[in-house]
Coordinates of C-alpha atoms in Angstrom, one line a residue:
X6 CA 26.2 6.6 0.3
X7 CA 24.3 7.5 -2.7
X8 CA 21.6 5.1 -1.3
X9 CA 21.1 7.7 1.6
X10 CA 22.4 11.0 0.2
X11 CA 21.9 13.2 -2.8
X12 CA 25.4 13.8 -3.8
X13 CA 26.0 17.5 -5.3
X14 CA 29.8 16.8 -6.3
X15 CA 32.6 14.4 -5.4
X16 CA 36.2 13.9 -5.9
X17 CA 37.2 13.2 -9.6
X18 CA 39.3 10.2 -8.9
X19 CA 40.6 10.3 -12.6
X20 CA 42.2 13.7 -12.1
X21 CA 43.3 13.3 -8.5
X22 CA 46.2 11.6 -7.0
X23 CA 44.8 9.6 -4.0
X24 CA 47.0 8.1 -1.3
X25 CA 47.9 4.5 -1.7
X26 CA 45.4 2.0 -0.4
X27 CA 45.7 1.3 3.3
X28 CA 47.0 4.9 4.1
X29 CA 43.7 5.8 5.8
X30 CA 42.0 2.6 7.2
X31 CA 38.4 2.9 8.1
X32 CA 37.6 5.9 5.7
X33 CA 38.7 4.4 2.4
X34 CA 35.8 3.2 0.2
X35 CA 35.9 0.2 -2.1
X36 CA 33.9 2.1 -4.8
X37 CA 36.3 5.1 -4.6
X38 CA 33.3 7.3 -4.5
X39 CA 34.0 10.2 -2.2
X40 CA 31.2 12.8 -1.9
X41 CA 32.4 16.4 -1.1
X42 CA 28.9 17.9 -0.8
X43 CA 25.5 16.5 -0.4
X44 CA 21.9 17.0 0.6
X45 CA 19.6 15.0 2.7
X46 CA 16.1 15.2 4.5
X47 CA 16.3 15.2 8.4
X48 CA 12.9 15.1 10.0
X49 CA 11.0 18.0 8.5
X50 CA 14.2 19.8 7.6
X51 CA 16.8 19.7 5.0
X52 CA 20.5 19.4 5.4
X53 CA 23.3 20.7 3.0
X54 CA 26.9 19.5 3.9
X55 CA 30.1 20.5 2.2
X56 CA 33.7 19.5 3.1
X57 CA 35.0 22.8 1.7
X58 CA 35.1 25.7 4.0
X59 CA 37.4 25.0 6.8
X60 CA 39.8 27.7 5.9
X61 CA 39.0 31.5 5.6
X62 CA 40.8 31.3 2.2
X63 CA 38.1 29.1 0.9
X64 CA 35.6 32.0 1.2
X65 CA 37.8 34.3 -1.0
X66 CA 36.5 32.3 -3.9
X67 CA 33.2 33.8 -5.2
X68 CA 32.0 30.5 -6.5
X69 CA 32.2 29.1 -2.9
X70 CA 30.3 32.0 -1.5
X71 CA 27.5 31.4 -4.1
X72 CA 27.4 27.8 -3.3
X73 CA 26.8 28.5 0.5
X74 CA 24.4 31.2 -0.3
X75 CA 22.3 28.7 -2.4
X76 CA 22.7 26.2 0.4
X77 CA 21.2 28.6 2.9
X78 CA 18.4 29.5 0.6
X79 CA 17.7 25.7 0.1
X80 CA 17.5 24.8 3.7
X81 CA 15.2 27.8 4.4
X82 CA 12.8 26.5 1.5
X83 CA 13.4 29.6 -0.7
X84 CA 15.3 27.4 -3.4
X85 CA 13.9 24.4 -4.9
X86 CA 16.0 21.2 -5.0
X87 CA 15.9 17.6 -4.0
X88 CA 17.1 15.6 -1.1
X89 CA 16.2 12.1 -2.8
X90 CA 19.2 9.9 -2.6
X91 CA 21.2 9.9 -5.9
X92 CA 20.6 6.2 -6.6
X93 CA 16.8 6.5 -6.4
X94 CA 16.5 9.8 -8.3
X95 CA 15.3 8.1 -11.5
X96 CA 13.6 10.1 -14.4
X97 CA 10.3 8.9 -13.0
X98 CA 11.0 10.1 -9.3
X99 CA 12.1 13.3 -10.7
X100 CA 9.0 13.8 -12.8
X101 CA 6.8 13.2 -9.6
X102 CA 8.9 15.6 -7.6
X103 CA 8.4 18.3 -10.3
X104 CA 4.6 18.0 -9.6
X105 CA 5.2 18.1 -5.8
X106 CA 3.9 14.5 -5.4
X107 CA 5.4 12.2 -2.7
X108 CA 4.4 8.5 -2.8
X109 CA 4.2 6.9 0.6
X110 CA 3.5 3.3 1.6
X111 CA 0.6 3.1 3.9
X112 CA -0.3 0.7 6.7
X113 CA -3.0 -2.0 6.1
X114 CA -5.9 -2.0 8.3
X115 CA -5.8 -5.7 8.7
X116 CA -2.6 -7.7 9.5
X117 CA -0.4 -4.6 9.1
X118 CA 3.3 -5.0 8.8
X119 CA 5.4 -3.8 11.8
X120 CA 6.9 -0.4 11.4
X121 CA 10.4 -1.8 11.0
X122 CA 9.0 -4.1 8.3
X123 CA 7.2 -1.4 6.6
X124 CA 10.3 0.9 6.4
X125 CA 12.1 -2.1 4.6
X126 CA 9.2 -2.7 2.4
X127 CA 9.3 0.9 1.3
X128 CA 13.0 0.7 0.6
X129 CA 12.6 -2.4 -1.6
X130 CA 9.9 -0.7 -3.5
X131 CA 11.9 2.4 -4.2
X132 CA 9.7 4.6 -2.1
X133 CA 11.2 7.4 0.2
X134 CA 8.2 8.0 2.6
X135 CA 5.9 5.9 4.7
X136 CA 2.6 6.6 6.4
X137 CA 2.3 4.1 9.4
X138 CA -0.5 3.8 11.7
X139 CA -0.8 3.7 15.6
X140 CA -2.2 0.2 15.5
X141 CA 1.0 -1.3 14.2
X142 CA 3.8 -2.9 16.3
X143 CA 7.2 -1.4 16.3
X144 CA 8.7 -4.6 15.2
X145 CA 12.0 -6.3 15.9
X146 CA 12.2 -7.1 19.6
X147 CA 9.6 -4.4 20.4
X148 CA 5.9 -5.8 20.3
X149 CA 4.5 -2.4 21.6
X150 CA 2.2 -0.3 19.3
X151 CA 3.6 2.7 17.5
X152 CA 2.1 5.4 19.5
X153 CA 2.8 8.4 21.9
X154 CA 3.7 5.9 24.7
X155 CA 7.2 5.0 23.0
X156 CA 10.3 6.1 24.8
X157 CA 12.9 8.3 23.4
X158 CA 15.1 5.0 23.0
X159 CA 12.4 3.4 20.9
X160 CA 11.9 6.4 18.9
X161 CA 15.6 6.6 18.2
X162 CA 15.6 3.0 17.0
X163 CA 12.9 3.9 14.5
X164 CA 14.5 7.0 13.3
X165 CA 17.9 5.2 12.8
X166 CA 16.1 2.6 10.8
X167 CA 14.6 5.1 8.7
X168 CA 17.8 7.0 8.2
X169 CA 19.5 3.8 7.1
X170 CA 16.8 3.0 4.6
X171 CA 16.6 6.6 3.5
X172 CA 13.0 6.7 4.4
X173 CA 11.0 9.8 6.0
X174 CA 7.6 9.9 7.7
X175 CA 5.6 12.8 6.6
X176 CA 2.1 11.5 7.6
X177 CA 0.9 9.2 10.4
X178 CA -2.5 7.7 11.1
X179 CA -3.5 7.9 14.7
X180 CA -6.6 5.7 15.2
X181 CA -7.6 6.9 18.5
X182 CA -6.6 10.4 19.4
X183 CA -7.0 10.8 23.2
X184 CA -10.0 12.6 24.8
X185 CA -7.9 14.8 27.1
X186 CA -5.7 17.7 26.3
X187 CA -2.6 16.4 27.9
X188 CA -3.0 13.1 25.9
X189 CA -3.6 15.0 22.6
X190 CA -0.4 17.1 23.3
X191 CA 1.7 13.9 23.7
X192 CA 0.5 12.8 20.4
X193 CA 1.6 16.0 18.7
X194 CA 4.9 16.0 20.5
X195 CA 5.3 12.3 19.2
X196 CA 4.7 13.5 15.6
X197 CA 7.2 16.4 15.8
X198 CA 10.0 14.1 17.1
X199 CA 9.3 11.9 14.1
X200 CA 9.2 14.7 11.6
X201 CA 5.4 14.2 10.8
X202 CA 3.8 17.0 8.8
X203 CA 0.2 15.7 8.8
X204 CA -1.6 13.7 11.6
X205 CA -4.5 11.6 10.2
X206 CA -7.3 10.7 12.6
X207 CA -11.0 10.8 13.4
X208 CA -12.1 13.9 15.3
X209 CA -15.3 14.9 16.7
X210 CA -16.5 18.6 16.5
X211 CA -16.1 19.0 20.3
X212 CA -12.5 18.2 20.1
X213 CA -11.6 20.7 17.2
X214 CA -10.9 23.6 19.3
X215 CA -8.0 21.8 21.2
X216 CA -6.8 20.1 18.1
X217 CA -6.8 23.5 16.1
X218 CA -4.6 25.0 19.0
X219 CA -2.2 22.2 18.9
X220 CA -2.0 22.2 15.1
X221 CA -1.1 25.9 15.0
X222 CA 1.3 25.4 17.9
X223 CA 3.2 22.4 16.5
X224 CA 2.8 23.4 12.8
X225 CA 1.1 20.1 12.1
X226 CA -1.9 19.6 9.8
X227 CA -4.8 17.4 10.8
X228 CA -6.4 15.4 8.1
X229 CA -9.9 14.1 9.5
X230 CA -10.6 10.6 8.5
X231 CA -14.1 9.0 8.8
X232 CA -14.9 7.5 12.1
X233 CA -16.0 3.8 12.3
X234 CA -19.6 5.1 12.5
X235 CA -19.2 7.2 9.3
X236 CA -17.7 4.4 7.2
X237 CA -20.9 3.2 5.8
X238 CA -21.8 6.6 4.5
X239 CA -18.6 8.0 2.8
X240 CA -20.5 10.7 0.9
X241 CA -22.0 12.0 4.3
X242 CA -18.5 12.1 5.9
X243 CA -17.3 14.3 3.0
X244 CA -20.2 16.6 3.7
X245 CA -19.5 16.5 7.5
X246 CA -15.9 17.4 6.9
X247 CA -16.7 20.5 5.1
X248 CA -19.1 21.5 7.8
X249 CA -17.0 21.2 10.6
X250 CA -14.0 22.8 9.0
X251 CA -15.9 25.8 8.3
X252 CA -14.1 28.8 9.8
X253 CA -11.2 26.7 11.0
X254 CA -7.6 27.0 10.6
X255 CA -6.2 26.0 7.0
X256 CA -4.2 23.3 8.9
X257 CA -7.4 21.3 9.4
X258 CA -9.0 19.4 6.6
X259 CA -9.8 16.0 5.0
X260 CA -8.2 12.6 4.5
X261 CA -9.3 11.4 1.1
X262 CA -9.5 7.7 1.3
X263 CA -10.1 7.0 -2.4
X264 CA -10.1 3.2 -2.0
X265 CA -13.1 3.4 0.4
X266 CA -14.7 5.9 -2.1
X267 CA -14.4 3.5 -5.0
X268 CA -15.7 0.6 -2.9
X269 CA -18.8 2.8 -1.9
X270 CA -19.4 3.5 -5.5
X271 CA -18.5 7.2 -5.3
X272 CA -16.9 9.3 -8.0
X273 CA -13.4 10.2 -6.4
X274 CA -13.0 13.2 -8.8
X275 CA -16.4 14.7 -7.8
X276 CA -15.6 14.4 -4.2
X277 CA -12.1 15.9 -4.4
X278 CA -13.8 19.0 -6.1
X279 CA -16.2 19.1 -3.1
X280 CA -13.3 19.1 -0.7
X281 CA -11.5 21.9 -2.5
X282 CA -8.9 23.4 -0.4
X283 CA -9.8 21.3 2.7
X284 CA -8.1 18.4 1.0
X285 CA -4.9 17.6 2.8
X286 CA -3.7 14.0 2.1
X287 CA -4.8 11.2 -0.2
X288 CA -4.9 7.3 0.0
X289 CA -5.0 5.9 -3.5
X290 CA -6.9 2.6 -4.4
X291 CA -4.3 -0.2 -5.2
X292 CA -4.1 -1.3 -9.0
X293 CA -4.8 -4.9 -9.0
X294 CA -2.3 -7.3 -10.5
X295 CA -1.9 -7.2 -14.2
X296 CA -2.9 -10.8 -14.6
X297 CA -6.4 -9.7 -13.6
X298 CA -6.6 -6.1 -14.7
X299 CA -8.0 -6.8 -18.0
X300 CA -10.7 -9.2 -17.0
X301 CA -11.8 -7.7 -13.7
X302 CA -14.4 -5.0 -13.9
X303 CA -13.4 -3.2 -10.6
X304 CA -9.7 -3.3 -11.8
X305 CA -10.6 -1.4 -14.8
X306 CA -12.6 1.1 -12.9
X307 CA -9.7 1.7 -10.5
X308 CA -7.3 2.3 -13.3
X309 CA -9.5 4.7 -15.2
X310 CA -10.3 6.5 -12.0
X311 CA -6.5 6.9 -11.2
X312 CA -6.0 8.8 -14.5
X313 CA -9.0 11.2 -13.7
X314 CA -8.0 11.6 -10.0
X315 CA -4.3 12.5 -10.6
X316 CA -5.3 14.8 -13.4
X317 CA -7.7 16.5 -11.0
X318 CA -5.1 16.7 -8.3
X319 CA -2.7 18.4 -10.9
X320 CA -5.4 20.8 -11.9
X321 CA -5.8 22.0 -8.3
X322 CA -2.2 22.8 -8.2
X323 CA -1.8 22.1 -4.4
X324 CA -0.1 18.8 -3.8
X325 CA -1.3 16.7 -0.8
X326 CA 1.0 15.7 1.9
X327 CA 1.4 12.3 0.3
X328 CA -0.3 9.8 -2.2
X329 CA -0.7 6.8 -0.1
X330 CA -0.1 3.4 -1.6
X331 CA -1.1 0.2 0.0
X332 CA -0.6 -3.5 -1.1
X333 CA -3.0 -5.0 -3.4
X334 CA -4.6 -6.9 -0.6
X335 CA -2.9 -7.9 2.6
X336 CA 0.5 -7.5 4.2
X337 CA 1.8 -10.7 2.7
X338 CA 1.6 -9.3 -0.8
X339 CA 4.9 -9.0 -2.7
X340 CA 6.6 -5.8 -3.5
X341 CA 6.2 -6.2 -7.0
X342 CA 2.5 -5.5 -6.6
X343 CA 3.3 -2.0 -5.2
X344 CA 5.6 -1.5 -8.0
X345 CA 2.7 -2.2 -10.5
X346 CA 0.8 0.7 -8.9
X347 CA 3.9 3.0 -8.9
X348 CA 4.4 2.2 -12.7
X349 CA 0.8 3.1 -13.4
X350 CA 1.1 6.4 -11.5
X351 CA 4.4 7.2 -13.3
X352 CA 2.8 6.6 -16.7
X353 CA 0.0 9.0 -15.9
X354 CA 2.6 11.6 -14.6
X355 CA 4.4 11.4 -17.8
X356 CA 1.3 12.1 -19.9
X357 CA 0.4 15.0 -17.5
X358 CA 4.0 16.6 -18.0
X359 CA 3.9 16.0 -21.7
X360 CA 0.5 17.6 -22.0
X361 CA 1.6 20.7 -20.1
X362 CA 4.7 21.0 -22.5
X363 CA 2.4 20.9 -25.5
X364 CA 0.1 23.6 -24.0
X365 CA 3.1 25.8 -23.3
X366 CA 4.7 25.4 -26.6
X367 CA 1.2 26.3 -28.3
X368 CA 1.1 29.8 -26.5

């Protein structure tokens, strides 16, 4: 399905004599779209599949050998390419990917959707990534929280739901990281099973020796968020992050909650520059509905800061794990509110790319 896979090539049904309908029940497609090779994401990895190669004779063809060489380079990360499902790879999505930017639906702090609802909301919004939180419920028949206590069967249910929706989970907010090493290790193992690249959570300086060891062992980055006691002083939190990260692994850094910065009256661009290479991932402020955007001062500030913020992220040249998006207010907001923010980002991305082309042409 082109809703789940990035198709590289398929059978040309105009040039191929297919068997009569009903010859192969169960494998025939109503749309007559038969992919022969495709890419997809799987956890933190990438997959290339091709139906050609069952016979030694196939590999006597230089073009087939070249294809599989490129496939190996792609899955090893040495060759650029996409795993975005074909039906979702719009020009706007391709433009974002060219900058290395991934938009992810983030969990609300109050009245969050369940994880299964969040997966479906992301799919409806055209997003391929989510950033859930450990305070969310799994959903469906499961009312348990989305944390390291889940069984393998429950994790399988979530992974199958993500696979069916074509959604991945590169970042996870873990509100209460355990105090003991065994509990912390369970959290990191939980993250690896789900393909998480960045764990977001509050961390005290005393915990960083253990967390740094786990980050290096599991190849997971830690983006430190403000603890409840720090949230009244966001500027102080940024400075504290820089201090406790000094001399630490590059896998440890900051979670830039731009929405909170704006609400605290802080300049997000200035604080991004302060964080420098300790910036790991970002949560953007939602763009308010267009019906109030022109009258509401805060809305106009959010829109202007988004342009400056994304320009600064591009200037840095190191993309964050994700650019997190939240609904305009609470979990009951409609999908089109998320889409308004996506449209605003895409317009800025288009300007950034166009400006880069103009600069290159003038050289």
